[in-house]
JSON list of C-alpha atoms in Angstrom, two decimals:
[
{"chain": "O", "resi": 1, "resn": "ILE", "atom": "CA", "xyz": [-191.37, -50.84, -3.73]},
{"chain": "O", "resi": 2, "resn": "PRO", "atom": "CA", "xyz": [-192.74, -51.71, -0.28]},
{"chain": "O", "resi": 3, "resn": "HIS", "atom": "CA", "xyz": [-191.59, -54.99, 1.24]},
{"chain": "O", "resi": 4, "resn": "GLY", "atom": "CA", "xyz": [-193.29, -57.81, -0.62]},
{"chain": "O", "resi": 5, "resn": "GLY", "atom": "CA", "xyz": [-194.86, -55.47, -3.16]},
{"chain": "O", "resi": 6, "resn": "GLY", "atom": "CA", "xyz": [-197.65, -54.46, -0.79]},
{"chain": "O", "resi": 7, "resn": "GLY", "atom": "CA", "xyz": [-198.22, -52.69, 2.47]},
{"chain": "O", "resi": 8, "resn": "PRO", "atom": "CA", "xyz": [-198.85, -49.05, 3.35]},
{"chain": "O", "resi": 9, "resn": "GLY", "atom": "CA", "xyz": [-197.17, -47.76, 0.21]},
{"chain": "O", "resi": 10, "resn": "VAL", "atom": "CA", "xyz": [-199.81, -49.41, -1.95]},
{"chain": "O", "resi": 11, "resn": "GLY", "atom": "CA", "xyz": [-203.09, -48.38, -0.40]},
{"chain": "O", "resi": 12, "resn": "PRO", "atom": "CA", "xyz": [-204.98, -47.05, 2.59]},
{"chain": "O", "resi": 13, "resn": "VAL", "atom": "CA", "xyz": [-204.17, -48.13, 6.13]},
{"chain": "O", "resi": 14, "resn": "ALA", "atom": "CA", "xyz": [-206.92, -48.84, 8.66]},
{"chain": "O", "resi": 15, "resn": "ALA", "atom": "CA", "xyz": [-206.58, -47.87, 12.32]},
{"chain": "O", "resi": 16, "resn": "LYS", "atom": "CA", "xyz": [-208.78, -47.18, 15.31]},
{"chain": "O", "resi": 17, "resn": "ALA", "atom": "CA", "xyz": [-209.95, -43.59, 15.80]},
{"chain": "O", "resi": 18, "resn": "HIS", "atom": "CA", "xyz": [-207.61, -42.88, 18.73]},
{"chain": "O", "resi": 19, "resn": "LEU", "atom": "CA", "xyz": [-204.63, -43.59, 16.43]},
{"chain": "O", "resi": 20, "resn": "ALA", "atom": "CA", "xyz": [-205.81, -41.32, 13.60]},
{"chain": "O", "resi": 21, "resn": "GLN", "atom": "CA", "xyz": [-203.47, -38.49, 14.56]},
{"chain": "O", "resi": 22, "resn": "PHE", "atom": "CA", "xyz": [-200.47, -40.79, 14.03]},
{"chain": "O", "resi": 23, "resn": "LEU", "atom": "CA", "xyz": [-201.39, -41.95, 10.52]},
{"chain": "O", "resi": 24, "resn": "PRO", "atom": "CA", "xyz": [-199.33, -40.76, 7.56]},
{"chain": "O", "resi": 25, "resn": "GLY", "atom": "CA", "xyz": [-200.65, -37.54, 6.12]},
{"chain": "O", "resi": 26, "resn": "HIS", "atom": "CA", "xyz": [-200.56, -35.33, 3.08]},
{"chain": "O", "resi": 27, "resn": "PRO", "atom": "CA", "xyz": [-200.63, -31.52, 3.14]},
{"chain": "O", "resi": 28, "resn": "MET", "atom": "CA", "xyz": [-203.44, -31.32, 0.57]},
{"chain": "O", "resi": 29, "resn": "ALA", "atom": "CA", "xyz": [-205.58, -34.20, 1.83]},
{"chain": "O", "resi": 30, "resn": "GLN", "atom": "CA", "xyz": [-208.55, -33.75, 4.12]},
{"chain": "O", "resi": 31, "resn": "ARG", "atom": "CA", "xyz": [-207.71, -35.19, 7.53]},
{"chain": "O", "resi": 32, "resn": "GLU", "atom": "CA", "xyz": [-211.01, -36.54, 8.78]},
{"chain": "O", "resi": 33, "resn": "TRP", "atom": "CA", "xyz": [-211.93, -40.10, 9.63]},
{"chain": "O", "resi": 34, "resn": "PRO", "atom": "CA", "xyz": [-215.24, -41.70, 10.54]},
{"chain": "O", "resi": 35, "resn": "LEU", "atom": "CA", "xyz": [-215.51, -42.67, 14.19]},
{"chain": "O", "resi": 36, "resn": "PRO", "atom": "CA", "xyz": [-217.05, -45.86, 15.55]},
{"chain": "O", "resi": 37, "resn": "GLU", "atom": "CA", "xyz": [-220.68, -45.63, 16.57]},
{"chain": "O", "resi": 38, "resn": "GLY", "atom": "CA", "xyz": [-221.07, -44.16, 20.04]},
{"chain": "O", "resi": 39, "resn": "SER", "atom": "CA", "xyz": [-217.74, -42.29, 19.94]},
{"chain": "O", "resi": 40, "resn": "THR", "atom": "CA", "xyz": [-217.54, -38.61, 20.73]},
{"chain": "O", "resi": 41, "resn": "GLY", "atom": "CA", "xyz": [-215.84, -36.02, 18.56]},
{"chain": "O", "resi": 42, "resn": "THR", "atom": "CA", "xyz": [-215.71, -35.53, 14.82]},
{"chain": "O", "resi": 43, "resn": "GLY", "atom": "CA", "xyz": [-212.71, -37.61, 13.79]},
{"chain": "O", "resi": 44, "resn": "ALA", "atom": "CA", "xyz": [-211.07, -34.50, 12.36]},
{"chain": "O", "resi": 45, "resn": "LEU", "atom": "CA", "xyz": [-207.81, -33.02, 13.53]},
{"chain": "O", "resi": 46, "resn": "GLU", "atom": "CA", "xyz": [-208.23, -29.43, 14.65]},
{"chain": "O", "resi": 47, "resn": "GLU", "atom": "CA", "xyz": [-205.00, -28.42, 12.94]},
{"chain": "O", "resi": 48, "resn": "PRO", "atom": "CA", "xyz": [-203.41, -30.59, 10.26]},
{"chain": "O", "resi": 49, "resn": "ASP", "atom": "CA", "xyz": [-200.24, -32.23, 11.55]},
{"chain": "O", "resi": 50, "resn": "HIS", "atom": "CA", "xyz": [-197.83, -32.46, 8.63]},
{"chain": "O", "resi": 51, "resn": "ARG", "atom": "CA", "xyz": [-195.11, -34.19, 10.66]},
{"chain": "O", "resi": 52, "resn": "ASN", "atom": "CA", "xyz": [-196.57, -37.52, 9.59]},
{"chain": "O", "resi": 53, "resn": "ILE", "atom": "CA", "xyz": [-196.21, -36.89, 5.86]},
{"chain": "O", "resi": 54, "resn": "VAL", "atom": "CA", "xyz": [-194.72, -39.95, 4.19]},
{"chain": "O", "resi": 55, "resn": "SER", "atom": "CA", "xyz": [-195.06, -39.33, 0.46]},
{"chain": "O", "resi": 56, "resn": "ALA", "atom": "CA", "xyz": [-196.84, -37.19, -2.07]},
{"chain": "O", "resi": 57, "resn": "ALA", "atom": "CA", "xyz": [-199.63, -39.71, -2.67]},
{"chain": "O", "resi": 58, "resn": "PRO", "atom": "CA", "xyz": [-202.45, -39.22, -0.14]},
{"chain": "O", "resi": 59, "resn": "TYR", "atom": "CA", "xyz": [-204.00, -42.63, -0.82]},
{"chain": "O", "resi": 60, "resn": "GLY", "atom": "CA", "xyz": [-200.91, -44.71, -1.49]},
{"chain": "O", "resi": 61, "resn": "SER", "atom": "CA", "xyz": [-199.05, -45.52, -4.68]},
{"chain": "O", "resi": 62, "resn": "PRO", "atom": "CA", "xyz": [-201.05, -48.19, -6.51]},
{"chain": "O", "resi": 63, "resn": "SER", "atom": "CA", "xyz": [-199.02, -47.60, -9.67]},
{"chain": "O", "resi": 64, "resn": "ILE", "atom": "CA", "xyz": [-196.34, -49.91, -8.24]},
{"chain": "O", "resi": 65, "resn": "LEU", "atom": "CA", "xyz": [-198.71, -52.88, -8.29]},
{"chain": "O", "resi": 66, "resn": "PRO", "atom": "CA", "xyz": [-197.91, -53.76, -11.93]},
{"chain": "O", "resi": 67, "resn": "ILE", "atom": "CA", "xyz": [-194.29, -54.33, -10.88]},
{"chain": "O", "resi": 68, "resn": "SER", "atom": "CA", "xyz": [-195.35, -56.94, -8.31]},
{"chain": "O", "resi": 69, "resn": "TRP", "atom": "CA", "xyz": [-197.80, -58.46, -10.80]},
{"chain": "O", "resi": 70, "resn": "ALA", "atom": "CA", "xyz": [-195.08, -58.69, -13.48]},
{"chain": "O", "resi": 71, "resn": "TYR", "atom": "CA", "xyz": [-192.71, -60.37, -11.01]},
{"chain": "O", "resi": 72, "resn": "VAL", "atom": "CA", "xyz": [-195.32, -63.00, -10.12]},
{"chain": "O", "resi": 73, "resn": "ARG", "atom": "CA", "xyz": [-196.15, -63.59, -13.80]},
{"chain": "O", "resi": 74, "resn": "MET", "atom": "CA", "xyz": [-192.50, -63.92, -14.82]},
{"chain": "O", "resi": 75, "resn": "MET", "atom": "CA", "xyz": [-191.61, -66.25, -11.94]},
{"chain": "O", "resi": 76, "resn": "GLY", "atom": "CA", "xyz": [-194.63, -68.50, -12.31]},
{"chain": "O", "resi": 77, "resn": "ALA", "atom": "CA", "xyz": [-195.77, -70.96, -9.65]},
{"chain": "O", "resi": 78, "resn": "ASP", "atom": "CA", "xyz": [-192.60, -73.06, -9.77]},
{"chain": "O", "resi": 79, "resn": "GLY", "atom": "CA", "xyz": [-190.32, -70.03, -9.71]},
{"chain": "O", "resi": 80, "resn": "LEU", "atom": "CA", "xyz": [-192.15, -68.50, -6.74]},
{"chain": "O", "resi": 81, "resn": "LYS", "atom": "CA", "xyz": [-191.95, -71.79, -4.84]},
{"chain": "O", "resi": 82, "resn": "GLN", "atom": "CA", "xyz": [-188.22, -72.06, -5.57]},
{"chain": "O", "resi": 83, "resn": "ALA", "atom": "CA", "xyz": [-187.59, -68.42, -4.55]},
{"chain": "O", "resi": 84, "resn": "THR", "atom": "CA", "xyz": [-189.56, -68.93, -1.34]},
{"chain": "O", "resi": 85, "resn": "GLY", "atom": "CA", "xyz": [-187.59, -72.06, -0.48]},
{"chain": "O", "resi": 86, "resn": "ALA", "atom": "CA", "xyz": [-184.31, -70.27, -1.15]},
{"chain": "O", "resi": 87, "resn": "ALA", "atom": "CA", "xyz": [-185.36, -67.34, 1.06]},
{"chain": "O", "resi": 88, "resn": "VAL", "atom": "CA", "xyz": [-186.31, -69.64, 3.95]},
{"chain": "O", "resi": 89, "resn": "LEU", "atom": "CA", "xyz": [-183.10, -71.66, 3.58]},
{"chain": "O", "resi": 90, "resn": "ALA", "atom": "CA", "xyz": [-180.92, -68.54, 3.45]},
{"chain": "O", "resi": 91, "resn": "ALA", "atom": "CA", "xyz": [-182.64, -66.93, 6.44]},
{"chain": "O", "resi": 92, "resn": "ASN", "atom": "CA", "xyz": [-182.19, -70.06, 8.54]},
{"chain": "O", "resi": 93, "resn": "TYR", "atom": "CA", "xyz": [-178.55, -70.37, 7.49]},
{"chain": "O", "resi": 94, "resn": "VAL", "atom": "CA", "xyz": [-177.91, -66.82, 8.72]},
{"chain": "O", "resi": 95, "resn": "ALA", "atom": "CA", "xyz": [-179.88, -67.47, 11.93]},
{"chain": "O", "resi": 96, "resn": "VAL", "atom": "CA", "xyz": [-177.94, -70.65, 12.75]},
{"chain": "O", "resi": 97, "resn": "ARG", "atom": "CA", "xyz": [-174.56, -69.06, 11.99]},
{"chain": "O", "resi": 98, "resn": "LEU", "atom": "CA", "xyz": [-175.23, -65.97, 14.13]},
{"chain": "O", "resi": 99, "resn": "ARG", "atom": "CA", "xyz": [-177.42, -67.27, 16.98]},
{"chain": "O", "resi": 100, "resn": "ASP", "atom": "CA", "xyz": [-174.41, -67.87, 19.25]},
{"chain": "O", "resi": 101, "resn": "HIS", "atom": "CA", "xyz": [-173.43, -64.21, 18.86]},
{"chain": "O", "resi": 102, "resn": "TYR", "atom": "CA", "xyz": [-176.79, -62.37, 18.72]},
{"chain": "O", "resi": 103, "resn": "PRO", "atom": "CA", "xyz": [-180.29, -63.24, 19.88]},
{"chain": "O", "resi": 104, "resn": "VAL", "atom": "CA", "xyz": [-182.52, -64.29, 16.97]},
{"chain": "O", "resi": 105, "resn": "LEU", "atom": "CA", "xyz": [-185.96, -62.73, 17.30]},
{"chain": "O", "resi": 106, "resn": "TYR", "atom": "CA", "xyz": [-189.23, -64.27, 16.15]},
{"chain": "O", "resi": 107, "resn": "SER", "atom": "CA", "xyz": [-188.17, -67.87, 15.72]},
{"chain": "O", "resi": 108, "resn": "GLY", "atom": "CA", "xyz": [-190.61, -70.75, 15.99]},
{"chain": "O", "resi": 109, "resn": "ASP", "atom": "CA", "xyz": [-190.75, -73.45, 18.65]},
{"chain": "O", "resi": 110, "resn": "ASN", "atom": "CA", "xyz": [-188.27, -75.48, 16.61]},
{"chain": "O", "resi": 111, "resn": "GLY", "atom": "CA", "xyz": [-185.81, -72.55, 16.44]},
{"chain": "O", "resi": 112, "resn": "LEU", "atom": "CA", "xyz": [-186.40, -71.91, 12.75]},
{"chain": "O", "resi": 113, "resn": "VAL", "atom": "CA", "xyz": [-187.25, -68.56, 11.19]},
{"chain": "O", "resi": 114, "resn": "ALA", "atom": "CA", "xyz": [-189.46, -67.85, 8.20]},
{"chain": "O", "resi": 115, "resn": "HIS", "atom": "CA", "xyz": [-188.21, -65.96, 5.14]},
{"chain": "O", "resi": 116, "resn": "GLU", "atom": "CA", "xyz": [-186.18, -63.42, 7.08]},
{"chain": "O", "resi": 117, "resn": "CYS", "atom": "CA", "xyz": [-183.84, -63.54, 10.05]},
{"chain": "O", "resi": 118, "resn": "ILE", "atom": "CA", "xyz": [-184.20, -60.71, 12.54]},
{"chain": "O", "resi": 119, "resn": "LEU", "atom": "CA", "xyz": [-181.30, -60.30, 14.94]},
{"chain": "O", "resi": 120, "resn": "ASP", "atom": "CA", "xyz": [-181.44, -58.30, 18.17]},
{"chain": "O", "resi": 121, "resn": "LEU", "atom": "CA", "xyz": [-178.58, -55.82, 17.92]},
{"chain": "O", "resi": 122, "resn": "ARG", "atom": "CA", "xyz": [-179.53, -53.87, 21.04]},
{"chain": "O", "resi": 123, "resn": "PRO", "atom": "CA", "xyz": [-176.60, -55.40, 22.98]},
{"chain": "O", "resi": 124, "resn": "LEU", "atom": "CA", "xyz": [-174.26, -53.48, 20.67]},
{"chain": "O", "resi": 125, "resn": "THR", "atom": "CA", "xyz": [-175.47, -50.19, 22.14]},
{"chain": "O", "resi": 126, "resn": "GLU", "atom": "CA", "xyz": [-175.08, -51.29, 25.76]}
]
């Protein structure tokens, strides 16, 4: 299931025409996109590039949506609020414990992170 029960695995992804060649593909799907008004070209790739194939579903995998829906229904409003609070608390615990050892990316002005703590591990490769 994609992160959060949504994202590119669930449905189509929008992008500007110049990025079309980098979008995920499917060997059986037509690779042609509409271009903005005034653009030149057709929006079609001259030769399909199958290097970008991600999965066998050309338009996403909407069949996973009932799993996310069931989770929300089972948790209810109070359960979702409690789970969110626990995620934020846990992420900030990890961030505080590790910030003296690794840079914490994407923290707010107050030094707190949201529901996930992202550490910069690039120094390990240097």
